Amino acid sequence: MELSSSLEDYLEAIYNVIKVKTAARATDIAKKLDVANSSVTNALQILVNRGLVNHAPYDIITLTPEGSKIAKQIAWKHEVFRDFFTTVLAIDSDTANKCACSIEHVIPDEVIERFVQYLDFERQCKYGGKRWVEGFGFMRKAGTNENDPCEVCAEKKEQDARSEK
Amino acid sequence: MELSSSLEDYLEAIYNVIKVKTAARATDIAKKLDVANSSVTNALQILVNRGLVNHAPYDIITLTPEGSKIAKQIAWKHEVFRDFFTTVLAIDSDTANKCACSIEHVIPDEVIERFVQYLDFERQCKYGGKRWVEGFGFMRKAGTNENDPCEVCAEKKEQDARSEK
DNA sequence: GCAGTAAATTAGACTTGGCTAAAGATATTA
DNA sequence: TAATATCTTTAGCCAAGTCTAATTTACTGC
């Protein structure tokens, strides 16, 4: 019961529209994905057949519990990568979104879960995490190299010096 | 002059075979990508037309300079992600490879370059990087939480205590 | 309650990328 | 060198996913 990238995109788009509007119309989805209305109709038929979407011809579009669950998972993957790209890598928001929108379809649950653990570790550990990421931002902007330590390194160096005394 | 994921896969497969054998045959590529021989023939015609591959019917397959350049870039993206997944996230090698093989086609140069900078920062900075990643490995295995600090945290805590005196 | 407009669907075509089966080319080996 | 085995290509098919154009349905204002 694998979904193609394309069908996942439709599901996610429906999910995102519903978050704002309680129910989606085909045109909303078409605009969001920049495809023809007829392509949406096509996709809807498949998604209804698979039990992921509720939709009678000419009627509004909602998600079944199963469809909602899958859509939520896809949207979550999107967010994780978008945030990593913009916050940590300082990629512009448009590129970050597009890239997240591709990766979300190909990253297995197992891998993104581990990735999130990794990011959490970096962010939560108050003895380095957040400052570590900030240190990267510093290095990136300043174009520093090993001989020109970032804030985190500099601080650590100082401490080392102090404790040697 | 965009290449589809599929064509990129063929290019990369040719590149990888050539690295070992100096020239590739259609069957090598078919086996590597697990497709029918005729699919390889098909793809080769397109790649020859695009000036990325040298190939006359029934003859061996090589890459043009342009094809080689592109293939190398794709293979590099593959490596970066495979290594990150196996080394940092401790994903099993098979999953890591498959996942890298999907992402390599959708990650823009701009994004992976920044990602590599980030990884280099983490690894090179002798005041934290390598141990930081090790710290994550520790946490992952031990299933520790915030109250149960990793090696890096523990060490830093000690230093803080010392310098408070 | 009806006419006009906007939205949704259907029909039919096209592209990409895969397949199988058969035919043609090349290599091997007796 | 002739027979056989192995590649490679060709031909024709299929499925997914898109499009445009034409048709059908639903809504809205008078």
Tab-separated table of C-alpha atoms (C1' of nucleotides) in Angstrom:
chain	number	residue	atom	x	y	z
A	1	MET	CA	0.000	0.000	0.000
A	2	GLU	CA	2.788	2.374	-0.946
A	3	LEU	CA	1.929	5.919	-1.997
A	4	SER	CA	3.756	7.650	-4.831
A	5	SER	CA	5.380	11.031	-4.189
A	6	SER	CA	2.641	12.583	-6.221
A	7	LEU	CA	-0.173	11.088	-4.143
A	8	GLU	CA	1.640	12.023	-0.960
A	9	ASP	CA	1.780	15.599	-2.216
A	10	TYR	CA	-1.977	15.634	-2.749
A	11	LEU	CA	-2.597	14.190	0.685
A	12	GLU	CA	-0.329	16.723	2.325
A	13	ALA	CA	-1.893	19.603	0.404
A	14	ILE	CA	-5.369	18.539	1.520
A	15	TYR	CA	-4.116	18.296	5.078
A	16	ASN	CA	-2.642	21.787	4.964
A	17	VAL	CA	-5.753	23.332	3.456
A	18	ILE	CA	-7.978	21.636	6.016
A	19	LYS	CA	-5.832	22.951	8.851
A	20	VAL	CA	-6.914	26.430	7.804
A	21	LYS	CA	-10.328	25.940	6.204
A	22	THR	CA	-11.940	22.832	7.817
A	23	ALA	CA	-12.629	21.400	4.344
A	24	ALA	CA	-10.870	21.632	1.016
A	25	ARG	CA	-12.087	22.153	-2.541
A	26	ALA	CA	-10.349	20.799	-5.612
A	27	THR	CA	-9.306	24.269	-6.708
A	28	ASP	CA	-7.476	24.917	-3.437
A	29	ILE	CA	-5.391	21.833	-3.999
A	30	ALA	CA	-4.783	22.639	-7.656
A	31	LYS	CA	-3.504	26.087	-6.776
A	32	LYS	CA	-1.344	24.830	-3.945
A	33	LEU	CA	0.321	22.191	-6.091
A	34	ASP	CA	0.248	24.207	-9.300
A	35	VAL	CA	-1.473	21.517	-11.344
A	36	ALA	CA	-4.642	21.424	-13.467
A	37	ASN	CA	-7.983	20.836	-11.774
A	38	SER	CA	-8.408	17.627	-13.704
A	39	SER	CA	-5.217	16.271	-12.204
A	40	VAL	CA	-6.695	16.828	-8.770
A	41	THR	CA	-9.893	15.003	-9.734
A	42	ASN	CA	-7.768	12.143	-10.941
A	43	ALA	CA	-5.751	11.930	-7.761
A	44	LEU	CA	-8.856	12.225	-5.587
A	45	GLN	CA	-10.406	9.165	-7.200
A	46	ILE	CA	-7.341	7.141	-6.362
A	47	LEU	CA	-7.140	8.442	-2.804
A	48	VAL	CA	-10.839	7.765	-2.228
A	49	ASN	CA	-10.365	4.228	-3.531
A	50	ARG	CA	-7.532	3.737	-1.094
A	51	GLY	CA	-9.686	4.918	1.780
A	52	LEU	CA	-7.594	7.964	2.575
A	53	VAL	CA	-9.942	10.708	1.440
A	54	ASN	CA	-13.706	11.350	1.678
A	55	HIS	CA	-15.075	12.904	-1.458
A	56	ALA	CA	-18.193	12.585	-3.586
A	57	PRO	CA	-18.190	14.263	-7.004
A	58	TYR	CA	-18.673	18.055	-6.765
A	59	ASP	CA	-18.477	17.843	-2.979
A	60	ILE	CA	-15.932	19.027	-0.445
A	61	ILE	CA	-12.800	17.072	0.394
A	62	THR	CA	-11.857	15.714	3.813
A	63	LEU	CA	-9.424	13.132	5.106
A	64	THR	CA	-10.281	9.774	6.632
A	65	PRO	CA	-8.550	8.985	9.928
A	66	GLU	CA	-6.056	6.833	8.042
A	67	GLY	CA	-5.442	9.562	5.466
A	68	SER	CA	-5.044	12.121	8.183
A	69	LYS	CA	-2.498	10.013	9.976
A	70	ILE	CA	-0.398	9.585	6.853
A	71	ALA	CA	-0.700	13.252	5.876
A	72	LYS	CA	0.375	14.345	9.333
A	73	GLN	CA	3.453	12.191	9.142
A	74	ILE	CA	4.407	13.659	5.758
A	75	ALA	CA	3.823	17.204	6.957
A	76	TRP	CA	5.974	16.485	9.986
A	77	LYS	CA	8.854	15.303	7.823
A	78	HIS	CA	8.473	18.459	5.783
A	79	GLU	CA	8.715	20.629	8.876
A	80	VAL	CA	11.714	18.848	10.284
A	81	PHE	CA	13.747	19.404	7.147
A	82	ARG	CA	12.482	22.890	6.455
A	83	ASP	CA	13.437	23.945	9.973
A	84	PHE	CA	16.813	22.275	9.800
A	85	PHE	CA	17.568	23.923	6.466
A	86	THR	CA	16.492	27.401	7.496
A	87	THR	CA	17.553	27.409	11.144
A	88	VAL	CA	20.739	25.408	11.146
A	89	LEU	CA	21.971	25.638	7.561
A	90	ALA	CA	20.604	29.155	6.971
A	91	ILE	CA	19.174	28.202	3.572
A	92	ASP	CA	16.632	30.671	2.177
A	93	SER	CA	13.064	29.789	2.955
A	94	ASP	CA	11.982	29.104	-0.612
A	95	THR	CA	14.779	26.643	-1.357
A	96	ALA	CA	14.352	25.064	2.071
A	97	ASN	CA	10.672	24.451	1.413
A	98	LYS	CA	11.161	22.981	-2.032
A	99	CYS	CA	13.914	20.729	-0.841
A	100	ALA	CA	11.947	19.580	2.194
A	101	CYS	CA	9.029	18.855	-0.132
A	102	SER	CA	11.164	16.434	-2.116
A	103	ILE	CA	12.913	14.749	0.772
A	104	GLU	CA	9.712	14.173	2.727
A	105	HIS	CA	8.715	11.526	0.184
A	106	VAL	CA	11.912	9.536	0.278
A	107	ILE	CA	13.097	9.542	3.885
A	108	PRO	CA	12.033	6.420	5.808
A	109	ASP	CA	10.437	6.892	9.220
A	110	GLU	CA	13.341	5.105	10.810
A	111	VAL	CA	15.865	7.583	9.428
A	112	ILE	CA	14.025	10.794	10.191
A	113	GLU	CA	13.272	9.609	13.709
A	114	ARG	CA	16.946	9.092	14.315
A	115	PHE	CA	17.712	12.442	12.726
A	116	VAL	CA	15.274	14.166	15.064
A	117	GLN	CA	16.926	12.471	18.030
A	118	TYR	CA	20.213	13.825	16.806
A	119	LEU	CA	18.852	17.363	16.433
A	120	ASP	CA	17.205	17.182	19.852
A	121	PHE	CA	20.452	16.115	21.381
A	122	GLU	CA	22.187	19.089	19.826
A	123	ARG	CA	19.546	21.529	20.897
A	124	GLN	CA	18.672	20.271	24.347
A	125	CYS	CA	22.039	19.597	25.861
A	126	LYS	CA	22.586	22.864	27.669
A	127	TYR	CA	26.326	22.313	27.809
A	128	GLY	CA	26.908	22.788	24.125
A	129	GLY	CA	24.014	22.147	21.794
A	130	LYS	CA	22.476	25.489	21.146
A	131	ARG	CA	25.748	27.313	21.269
A	132	TRP	CA	27.242	24.711	19.028
A	133	VAL	CA	24.753	25.491	16.279
A	134	GLU	CA	25.316	29.182	16.884
A	135	GLY	CA	29.006	28.512	16.529
A	136	PHE	CA	28.386	27.083	13.092
A	137	GLY	CA	26.396	30.145	12.124
A	138	PHE	CA	29.322	32.264	13.257
A	139	MET	CA	31.840	30.292	11.269
A	140	ARG	CA	29.662	30.350	8.183
A	141	LYS	CA	29.290	34.104	8.219
A	142	ALA	CA	32.857	34.912	9.120
A	143	GLY	CA	34.370	32.280	6.843
A	144	THR	CA	36.733	31.362	9.645
A	145	ASN	CA	39.048	28.381	9.592
A	146	GLU	CA	40.652	26.193	12.217
A	147	ASN	CA	43.088	28.885	13.296
A	148	ASP	CA	40.297	31.315	13.870
A	149	PRO	CA	38.077	29.610	16.428
A	150	CYS	CA	34.359	30.156	16.733
A	151	GLU	CA	32.771	31.443	19.939
A	152	VAL	CA	32.320	27.995	21.388
A	153	CYS	CA	35.898	27.017	20.679
A	154	ALA	CA	37.244	30.266	22.023
A	155	GLU	CA	35.383	29.869	25.256
A	156	LYS	CA	36.496	26.304	25.653
A	157	LYS	CA	40.074	27.341	24.985
A	158	GLU	CA	39.887	29.890	27.752
A	159	GLN	CA	38.533	27.351	30.199
A	160	ASP	CA	41.294	24.939	29.280
A	161	ALA	CA	43.852	27.638	29.908
A	162	ARG	CA	42.289	28.525	33.240
A	163	SER	CA	42.167	24.969	34.515
A	164	GLU	CA	45.819	24.395	33.558
A	165	LYS	CA	46.934	27.036	35.998
B	1	MET	CA	18.880	20.544	-19.294
B	2	GLU	CA	17.536	18.887	-16.163
B	3	LEU	CA	18.039	15.168	-15.653
B	4	SER	CA	15.340	12.961	-14.178
B	5	SER	CA	16.122	10.826	-11.140
B	6	SER	CA	16.081	7.829	-13.401
B	7	LEU	CA	18.656	9.228	-15.827
B	8	GLU	CA	20.814	10.349	-12.935
B	9	ASP	CA	20.722	6.803	-11.615
B	10	TYR	CA	21.952	5.453	-14.939
B	11	LEU	CA	24.724	8.032	-15.081
B	12	GLU	CA	25.825	7.250	-11.553
B	13	ALA	CA	25.732	3.506	-12.191
B	14	ILE	CA	27.924	3.908	-15.275
B	15	TYR	CA	30.298	6.042	-13.240
B	16	ASN	CA	30.560	3.446	-10.508
B	17	VAL	CA	31.115	0.574	-12.911
B	18	ILE	CA	33.795	2.522	-14.779
B	19	LYS	CA	35.613	3.274	-11.541
B	20	VAL	CA	36.211	-0.466	-11.237
B	21	LYS	CA	36.263	-1.718	-14.831
B	22	THR	CA	37.424	1.198	-17.054
B	23	ALA	CA	34.416	0.680	-19.321
B	24	ALA	CA	30.876	-0.514	-18.744
B	25	ARG	CA	28.558	-2.887	-20.593
B	26	ALA	CA	24.791	-2.614	-20.651
B	27	THR	CA	24.398	-5.749	-18.563
B	28	ASP	CA	26.517	-4.320	-15.746
B	29	ILE	CA	24.223	-1.342	-15.506
B	30	ALA	CA	21.083	-3.461	-15.728
B	31	LYS	CA	22.272	-5.639	-12.865
B	32	LYS	CA	23.331	-2.691	-10.741
B	33	LEU	CA	19.988	-0.933	-11.123
B	34	ASP	CA	17.896	-4.100	-11.266
B	35	VAL	CA	16.154	-3.218	-14.532
B	36	ALA	CA	15.756	-5.001	-17.877
B	37	ASN	CA	18.526	-4.700	-20.453
B	38	SER	CA	16.174	-2.954	-22.819
B	39	SER	CA	15.603	-0.228	-20.274
B	40	VAL	CA	19.335	0.393	-20.247
B	41	THR	CA	19.428	0.629	-24.035
B	42	ASN	CA	16.635	3.130	-23.844
B	43	ALA	CA	18.341	5.307	-21.283
B	44	LEU	CA	21.650	5.134	-23.121
B	45	GLN	CA	20.102	6.587	-26.256
B	46	ILE	CA	18.838	9.562	-24.303
B	47	LEU	CA	22.137	10.079	-22.494
B	48	VAL	CA	24.091	9.841	-25.754
B	49	ASN	CA	21.766	12.425	-27.300
B	50	ARG	CA	22.401	14.712	-24.384
B	51	GLY	CA	26.132	14.384	-24.833
B	52	LEU	CA	26.748	12.734	-21.480
B	53	VAL	CA	27.635	9.215	-22.603
B	54	ASN	CA	29.697	7.702	-25.437
B	55	HIS	CA	28.126	4.595	-26.832
B	56	ALA	CA	27.685	3.033	-30.261
B	57	PRO	CA	25.297	0.071	-30.589
B	58	TYR	CA	26.832	-3.140	-29.255
B	59	ASP	CA	29.861	-1.209	-28.055
B	60	ILE	CA	31.183	-0.375	-24.597
B	61	ILE	CA	29.879	2.540	-22.545
B	62	THR	CA	31.953	5.472	-21.322
B	63	LEU	CA	31.200	8.937	-19.999
B	64	THR	CA	31.910	12.217	-21.757
B	65	PRO	CA	33.704	14.854	-19.658
B	66	GLU	CA	30.369	16.553	-19.049
B	67	GLY	CA	28.719	13.252	-18.113
B	68	SER	CA	31.567	12.400	-15.834
B	69	LYS	CA	31.340	15.716	-14.059
B	70	ILE	CA	27.629	15.303	-13.393
B	71	ALA	CA	28.001	11.665	-12.342
B	72	LYS	CA	30.765	12.558	-9.931
B	73	GLN	CA	28.612	15.197	-8.305
B	74	ILE	CA	25.736	12.732	-7.855
B	75	ALA	CA	28.040	10.083	-6.437
B	76	TRP	CA	29.439	12.653	-4.021
B	77	LYS	CA	25.980	13.526	-2.746
B	78	HIS	CA	25.334	9.828	-2.267
B	79	GLU	CA	28.480	9.423	-0.197
B	80	VAL	CA	27.807	12.423	1.973
B	81	PHE	CA	24.405	11.139	3.006
B	82	ARG	CA	25.384	7.513	3.277
B	83	ASP	CA	28.228	8.452	5.589
B	84	PHE	CA	26.094	10.770	7.661
B	85	PHE	CA	23.421	8.113	8.041
B	86	THR	CA	25.782	5.312	8.976
B	87	THR	CA	28.387	7.232	10.960
B	88	VAL	CA	26.368	9.851	12.778
B	89	LEU	CA	22.859	8.422	12.851
B	90	ALA	CA	23.980	4.783	13.055
B	91	ILE	CA	21.478	3.662	10.423
B	92	ASP	CA	22.137	0.209	8.959
B	93	SER	CA	24.156	0.281	5.788
B	94	ASP	CA	21.433	-1.034	3.492
B	95	THR	CA	18.829	1.529	4.561
B	96	ALA	CA	21.467	4.264	4.514
B	97	ASN	CA	22.382	3.435	0.937
B	98	LYS	CA	18.827	3.297	-0.321
B	99	CYS	CA	17.939	6.528	1.364
B	100	ALA	CA	21.063	8.291	0.085
B	101	CYS	CA	20.208	7.031	-3.401
B	102	SER	CA	16.863	8.828	-3.241
B	103	ILE	CA	18.042	12.032	-1.655
B	104	GLU	CA	20.967	12.468	-4.030
B	105	HIS	CA	18.485	13.304	-6.810
B	106	VAL	CA	16.567	15.967	-4.955
B	107	ILE	CA	19.091	17.881	-2.865
B	108	PRO	CA	20.293	21.073	-4.576
B	109	ASP	CA	24.032	21.742	-4.712
B	110	GLU	CA	23.558	24.793	-2.561
B	111	VAL	CA	21.977	22.793	0.245
B	112	ILE	CA	24.383	19.900	0.342
B	113	GLU	CA	27.357	22.243	0.235
B	114	ARG	CA	26.050	24.003	3.309
B	115	PHE	CA	25.341	20.668	4.961
B	116	VAL	CA	28.903	19.553	4.355
B	117	GLN	CA	30.179	22.784	5.876
B	118	TYR	CA	28.070	22.031	8.902
B	119	LEU	CA	29.393	18.490	9.199
B	120	ASP	CA	32.964	19.683	8.754
B	121	PHE	CA	32.465	22.206	11.487
B	122	GLU	CA	31.239	19.516	13.810
B	123	ARG	CA	34.055	17.169	12.988
B	124	GLN	CA	36.973	19.529	12.736
B	125	CYS	CA	36.560	21.792	15.706
B	126	LYS	CA	38.793	20.061	18.210
B	127	TYR	CA	37.007	21.658	21.149
B	128	GLY	CA	33.806	19.744	20.729
B	129	GLY	CA	32.949	18.433	17.270
B	130	LYS	CA	34.079	14.864	17.288
B	131	ARG	CA	33.184	14.325	20.897
B	132	TRP	CA	29.879	15.952	20.288
B	133	VAL	CA	28.937	13.312	17.747
B	134	GLU	CA	30.260	10.644	20.077
B	135	GLY	CA	28.071	12.151	22.744
B	136	PHE	CA	25.064	11.579	20.553
B	137	GLY	CA	26.071	7.984	19.986
B	138	PHE	CA	26.332	7.583	23.755
B	139	MET	CA	22.929	9.066	24.370
B	140	ARG	CA	21.335	6.971	21.635
B	141	LYS	CA	22.657	3.728	23.041
B	142	ALA	CA	22.042	4.492	26.668
B	143	GLY	CA	18.655	6.122	26.078
B	144	THR	CA	19.652	8.841	28.490
B	145	ASN	CA	17.668	11.979	29.129
B	146	GLU	CA	18.504	15.469	30.270
B	147	ASN	CA	19.132	14.416	33.839
B	148	ASP	CA	21.610	11.819	32.714
B	149	PRO	CA	24.222	13.799	30.841
B	150	CYS	CA	26.385	12.412	28.045
B	151	GLU	CA	30.159	12.356	28.250
B	152	VAL	CA	30.518	15.793	26.734
B	153	CYS	CA	27.995	17.319	29.096
B	154	ALA	CA	29.494	15.625	32.098
B	155	GLU	CA	32.921	16.942	31.321
B	156	LYS	CA	31.649	20.434	30.753
B	157	LYS	CA	29.744	20.292	34.019
B	158	GLU	CA	32.908	19.435	35.863
B	159	GLN	CA	34.748	22.332	34.306
B	160	ASP	CA	31.963	24.706	35.219
B	161	ALA	CA	32.110	23.516	38.778
B	162	ARG	CA	35.877	23.931	38.900
B	163	SER	CA	35.844	27.458	37.535
B	164	GLU	CA	33.153	28.505	40.000
B	165	LYS	CA	35.457	27.840	42.884
C	1	DG	C1'	-36.859	30.010	-9.871
C	2	DC	C1'	-33.846	30.973	-13.541
C	3	DA	C1'	-29.749	32.757	-15.961
C	4	DG	C1'	-25.112	33.277	-15.742
C	5	DT	C1'	-20.759	32.156	-13.729
C	6	DA	C1'	-17.504	29.418	-11.406
C	7	DA	C1'	-16.032	24.924	-10.230
C	8	DA	C1'	-15.592	20.003	-11.153
C	9	DT	C1'	-15.539	16.213	-14.136
C	10	DT	C1'	-14.866	13.593	-18.355
C	11	DA	C1'	-12.561	12.432	-22.512
C	12	DG	C1'	-8.687	11.958	-24.952
C	13	DA	C1'	-3.822	12.849	-25.848
C	14	DC	C1'	1.057	12.939	-24.495
C	15	DT	C1'	5.458	11.822	-21.915
C	16	DT	C1'	8.361	9.087	-19.115
C	17	DG	C1'	10.059	4.945	-17.878
C	18	DG	C1'	9.373	0.549	-17.225
C	19	DC	C1'	8.389	-4.439	-19.178
C	20	DT	C1'	8.411	-8.883	-22.406
C	21	DA	C1'	9.379	-11.289	-26.460
C	22	DA	C1'	11.704	-11.730	-30.580
C	23	DA	C1'	15.406	-10.689	-33.628
C	24	DG	C1'	20.051	-9.330	-34.577
C	25	DA	C1'	25.116	-9.042	-33.338
C	26	DT	C1'	29.105	-10.762	-31.039
C	27	DA	C1'	31.936	-14.110	-28.591
C	28	DT	C1'	33.297	-18.610	-27.370
C	29	DT	C1'	34.571	-23.053	-27.987
C	30	DA	C1'	34.591	-27.535	-29.913
D	1	DT	C1'	34.918	-22.475	-38.898
D	2	DA	C1'	30.588	-23.578	-37.480
D	3	DA	C1'	27.459	-24.011	-33.647
D	4	DT	C1'	26.026	-22.276	-29.541
D	5	DA	C1'	25.539	-19.141	-25.973
D	6	DT	C1'	25.266	-14.539	-24.501
D	7	DC	C1'	24.548	-9.725	-25.172
D	8	DT	C1'	22.077	-5.919	-27.236
D	9	DT	C1'	18.613	-3.897	-29.629
D	10	DT	C1'	13.993	-3.398	-31.563
D	11	DA	C1'	9.083	-3.479	-31.377
D	12	DG	C1'	5.149	-3.141	-29.049
D	13	DC	C1'	2.802	-2.869	-24.779
D	14	DC	C1'	1.461	-0.775	-20.169
D	15	DA	C1'	0.871	2.384	-16.093
D	16	DA	C1'	1.337	6.783	-13.844
D	17	DG	C1'	0.664	11.410	-14.023
D	18	DT	C1'	0.114	15.329	-16.425
D	19	DC	C1'	-2.342	18.468	-19.803
D	20	DT	C1'	-6.283	20.845	-22.760
D	21	DA	C1'	-10.878	21.204	-24.281
D	22	DA	C1'	-15.490	20.153	-23.743
D	23	DT	C1'	-19.208	19.103	-20.735
D	24	DT	C1'	-21.741	18.868	-16.522
D	25	DT	C1'	-22.954	20.473	-11.953
D	26	DA	C1'	-23.641	23.808	-8.332
D	27	DC	C1'	-24.078	28.315	-6.613
D	28	DT	C1'	-25.581	33.219	-6.602
D	29	DG	C1'	-28.076	37.276	-7.583
D	30	DC	C1'	-31.812	39.121	-9.584
